[in-house]
């Protein structure tokens, strides 16, 4: 399998009330948001190109957005910064 980081875009970063995960490949995938302590604070599955995560209830800090699928294995740093 060709794991391509560029297939996944996470924006805006820093995020305020929501973050969008854009999947360039045409496949089902799971998405997790992991906080600095390693705890999974959000889990979801999608087959859509854009996946929206509401981040308004998460405290400010650094998170990892982990996206896994058939041809995807991506981890990207996300900053949540409420204004």
CSV table of C-alpha atoms in Angstrom, one decimal:
chain,number,residue,atom,x,y,z
A,1,UNK,CA,0.0,0.0,0.0
A,2,UNK,CA,1.1,3.5,-0.8
A,3,UNK,CA,0.5,5.6,2.3
A,4,UNK,CA,0.3,9.2,1.1
A,5,UNK,CA,0.2,12.0,3.6
A,6,UNK,CA,-0.8,14.5,0.9
A,7,UNK,CA,-4.2,12.7,0.4
A,8,UNK,CA,-5.4,14.3,3.7
A,9,UNK,CA,-5.8,18.0,4.5
A,10,UNK,CA,-6.7,19.3,7.9
A,11,UNK,CA,-7.9,22.9,8.1
A,12,UNK,CA,-8.2,25.5,9.4
A,13,UNK,CA,-5.2,25.1,11.7
A,14,UNK,CA,-5.3,26.5,14.3
A,15,UNK,CA,-9.0,25.6,14.6
A,16,UNK,CA,-11.6,27.4,16.6
A,17,UNK,CA,-15.0,25.8,16.6
A,18,UNK,CA,-14.7,23.3,13.8
A,19,UNK,CA,-12.0,21.5,11.7
A,20,UNK,CA,-12.4,20.0,8.3
A,21,UNK,CA,-10.7,16.8,7.2
A,22,UNK,CA,-10.4,16.6,3.5
A,23,UNK,CA,-9.8,13.1,1.9
A,24,UNK,CA,-8.4,13.3,-1.6
A,25,UNK,CA,-8.7,9.5,-2.1
A,26,UNK,CA,-11.9,7.7,-2.9
A,27,UNK,CA,-12.2,5.4,0.1
A,28,UNK,CA,-13.9,4.9,3.5
A,29,UNK,CA,-11.8,6.0,6.4
A,30,UNK,CA,-11.8,6.5,10.1
A,31,UNK,CA,-10.8,9.7,11.8
A,32,UNK,CA,-9.7,10.2,15.4
A,33,UNK,CA,-8.8,13.3,17.4
A,34,UNK,CA,-6.2,12.5,20.1
A,35,UNK,CA,-5.2,15.0,22.8
A,36,UNK,CA,-1.7,15.7,24.2
A,37,UNK,CA,-2.1,13.0,26.9
A,38,UNK,CA,-2.8,10.3,24.2
A,39,UNK,CA,-6.5,10.1,25.0
A,40,UNK,CA,-8.9,9.7,22.0
A,41,UNK,CA,-11.4,12.6,22.4
A,42,UNK,CA,-13.2,12.0,19.1
A,43,UNK,CA,-13.9,9.1,16.8
A,44,UNK,CA,-15.8,9.0,13.5
A,45,UNK,CA,-16.1,7.2,10.2
A,46,UNK,CA,-16.8,8.6,6.8
A,47,UNK,CA,-16.8,7.9,3.1
A,48,UNK,CA,-17.2,11.6,2.1
A,49,UNK,CA,-14.5,13.9,0.8
A,50,UNK,CA,-15.0,16.4,3.6
A,51,UNK,CA,-15.5,15.4,7.2
A,52,UNK,CA,-16.4,18.0,9.8
A,53,UNK,CA,-15.4,17.8,13.4
A,54,UNK,CA,-17.0,20.2,15.9
A,55,UNK,CA,-14.1,21.3,18.2
A,56,UNK,CA,-16.0,23.9,20.3
A,57,UNK,CA,-16.1,21.6,23.4
A,58,UNK,CA,-12.4,20.7,23.3
A,59,UNK,CA,-10.0,22.7,25.4
A,60,UNK,CA,-7.3,24.8,23.7
A,61,UNK,CA,-4.2,22.7,23.0
A,62,UNK,CA,-2.3,20.5,20.6
A,63,UNK,CA,-4.0,17.4,19.2
A,64,UNK,CA,-3.3,14.8,16.6
A,65,UNK,CA,-5.7,14.1,13.8
A,66,UNK,CA,-5.3,10.5,12.8
A,67,UNK,CA,-6.9,9.3,9.6
A,68,UNK,CA,-6.8,5.6,8.6
A,69,UNK,CA,-8.3,3.8,5.7
A,70,UNK,CA,-7.6,1.2,2.9
A,71,UNK,CA,-4.9,3.4,1.3
A,72,UNK,CA,-4.6,6.1,4.0
A,73,UNK,CA,-2.5,6.3,7.1
A,74,UNK,CA,-2.1,9.9,8.1
A,75,UNK,CA,-1.3,11.7,11.4
A,76,UNK,CA,-1.3,15.5,11.5
A,77,UNK,CA,-0.8,18.0,14.3
A,78,UNK,CA,-3.8,20.3,15.0
A,79,UNK,CA,-3.9,23.3,17.3
A,80,UNK,CA,-7.3,24.2,18.9
A,81,UNK,CA,-7.3,27.8,19.8
A,82,UNK,CA,-10.6,29.4,20.9
A,83,UNK,CA,-10.7,33.1,20.3
